[in-house]
Coordinates of C-alpha atoms in Angstrom, one line a residue:
X526 CA 93.6 107.3 81.9
X527 CA 91.1 109.7 83.5
X528 CA 89.0 109.7 86.7
X529 CA 86.8 106.8 87.6
X530 CA 83.2 107.1 88.8
X531 CA 81.2 104.5 90.6
X532 CA 77.4 104.9 91.3
X533 CA 74.9 102.6 93.0
X534 CA 71.2 103.5 92.9
X535 CA 69.0 101.2 95.0
X536 CA 65.5 101.1 96.4
X537 CA 65.6 100.5 100.1
X538 CA 62.4 99.7 102.0
X539 CA 61.4 102.6 104.2
X540 CA 61.7 100.5 107.4
X541 CA 65.3 99.8 106.6
X542 CA 66.4 103.3 105.4
X543 CA 67.6 104.5 108.7
X544 CA 70.0 101.6 109.1
X545 CA 71.1 101.8 105.5
X546 CA 71.8 105.5 105.7
X547 CA 73.7 105.2 108.9
X548 CA 76.0 102.6 107.3
X549 CA 76.4 104.5 104.0
X550 CA 77.1 107.8 105.7
X551 CA 79.8 106.2 107.9
X552 CA 81.4 104.6 104.8
X553 CA 81.1 107.8 102.8
X554 CA 82.9 109.8 105.5
X555 CA 85.7 107.2 105.7
X556 CA 86.0 107.1 101.9
X557 CA 86.4 110.9 101.6
X558 CA 89.5 110.6 103.9
X559 CA 91.2 108.5 101.3
X560 CA 93.6 110.8 99.3
X561 CA 92.6 109.0 96.1
X562 CA 88.9 109.7 96.5
X563 CA 87.9 113.0 94.8
X564 CA 84.4 112.8 96.3
X565 CA 81.9 110.4 97.9
X566 CA 78.3 111.5 98.2
X567 CA 74.9 110.1 99.2
X568 CA 71.7 111.1 97.6
X569 CA 68.1 110.4 98.5
X570 CA 65.3 110.3 96.0
X571 CA 62.7 113.1 95.8
X572 CA 60.3 111.5 93.3
X573 CA 61.0 108.0 94.6
X574 CA 61.5 108.2 98.4
X575 CA 62.9 104.7 98.7
X576 CA 65.8 105.6 96.3
X577 CA 69.3 106.0 97.7
X578 CA 72.3 106.7 95.5
X579 CA 76.0 106.3 96.4
X580 CA 78.2 108.4 94.0
X581 CA 82.0 108.1 94.3
X582 CA 84.7 109.7 92.1
X583 CA 88.2 108.4 92.2
X584 CA 91.5 109.6 90.8
X585 CA 91.9 106.3 88.8
X586 CA 90.3 103.0 88.1
X587 CA 93.1 101.3 90.0
X588 CA 92.2 103.3 93.2
X589 CA 88.5 102.5 92.7
X590 CA 89.4 98.8 92.4
X591 CA 91.3 98.9 95.7
X592 CA 88.3 100.5 97.3
X593 CA 86.0 97.8 95.9
X594 CA 88.3 95.2 97.5
X595 CA 88.2 96.8 100.9
X596 CA 86.4 95.9 104.1
X597 CA 84.9 99.3 104.0
X598 CA 83.2 98.5 100.6
X599 CA 81.9 95.2 102.1
X600 CA 79.6 97.4 104.3
X601 CA 78.2 99.1 101.1
X602 CA 77.4 95.6 99.8
X603 CA 75.5 94.8 103.0
X604 CA 73.3 97.7 102.2
X605 CA 72.9 96.6 98.6
X606 CA 71.5 93.3 99.9
X607 CA 68.7 95.3 101.7
X608 CA 67.5 96.6 98.3
X609 CA 64.0 95.7 97.2
X610 CA 65.2 94.7 93.7
X611 CA 68.5 94.6 91.8
X612 CA 70.3 97.9 92.2
X613 CA 71.5 100.0 89.2
X614 CA 75.3 99.8 89.5
X615 CA 77.5 101.8 87.1
X616 CA 81.2 102.4 86.6
X617 CA 82.6 104.9 84.2
X618 CA 86.0 106.3 83.2
X619 CA 85.9 110.1 82.7
X620 CA 88.6 111.3 80.4
X621 CA 87.3 114.9 80.1
X622 CA 85.1 117.1 82.3
X623 CA 83.9 120.7 82.2
X624 CA 81.7 123.0 84.1
X625 CA 79.6 126.1 83.6
X626 CA 81.8 127.1 80.8
X627 CA 80.3 124.3 78.7
X628 CA 76.8 125.8 79.3
X629 CA 78.1 129.3 78.4
X630 CA 79.6 128.0 75.2
X631 CA 76.4 126.2 74.2
X632 CA 74.2 129.2 75.0
X633 CA 76.5 131.6 73.1
X634 CA 75.9 129.6 69.9
X635 CA 72.1 130.3 69.9

């Protein structure tokens, strides 16, 4: 089955960013309290200062679906509506993951 990742990258006008970040931070904190949530993070763009990304990692697709159906997620959708253009929304099932050992393995083959 694997873990399930959900990401939303959106461009939020600068005059709405404060409100958007307040909502997203509140939802992210609540989401991290869910035992099925591995992580929930917010990112702001460096090269594109209007960019905000929500990145969530769930124990399963089923748990992510429950989250998508929640009142909590409705608040994320309210922020999505603030976006200047259609956000980039992605869902992915992760069946295998590795860390620094993958870099070490790749570098050892040089």
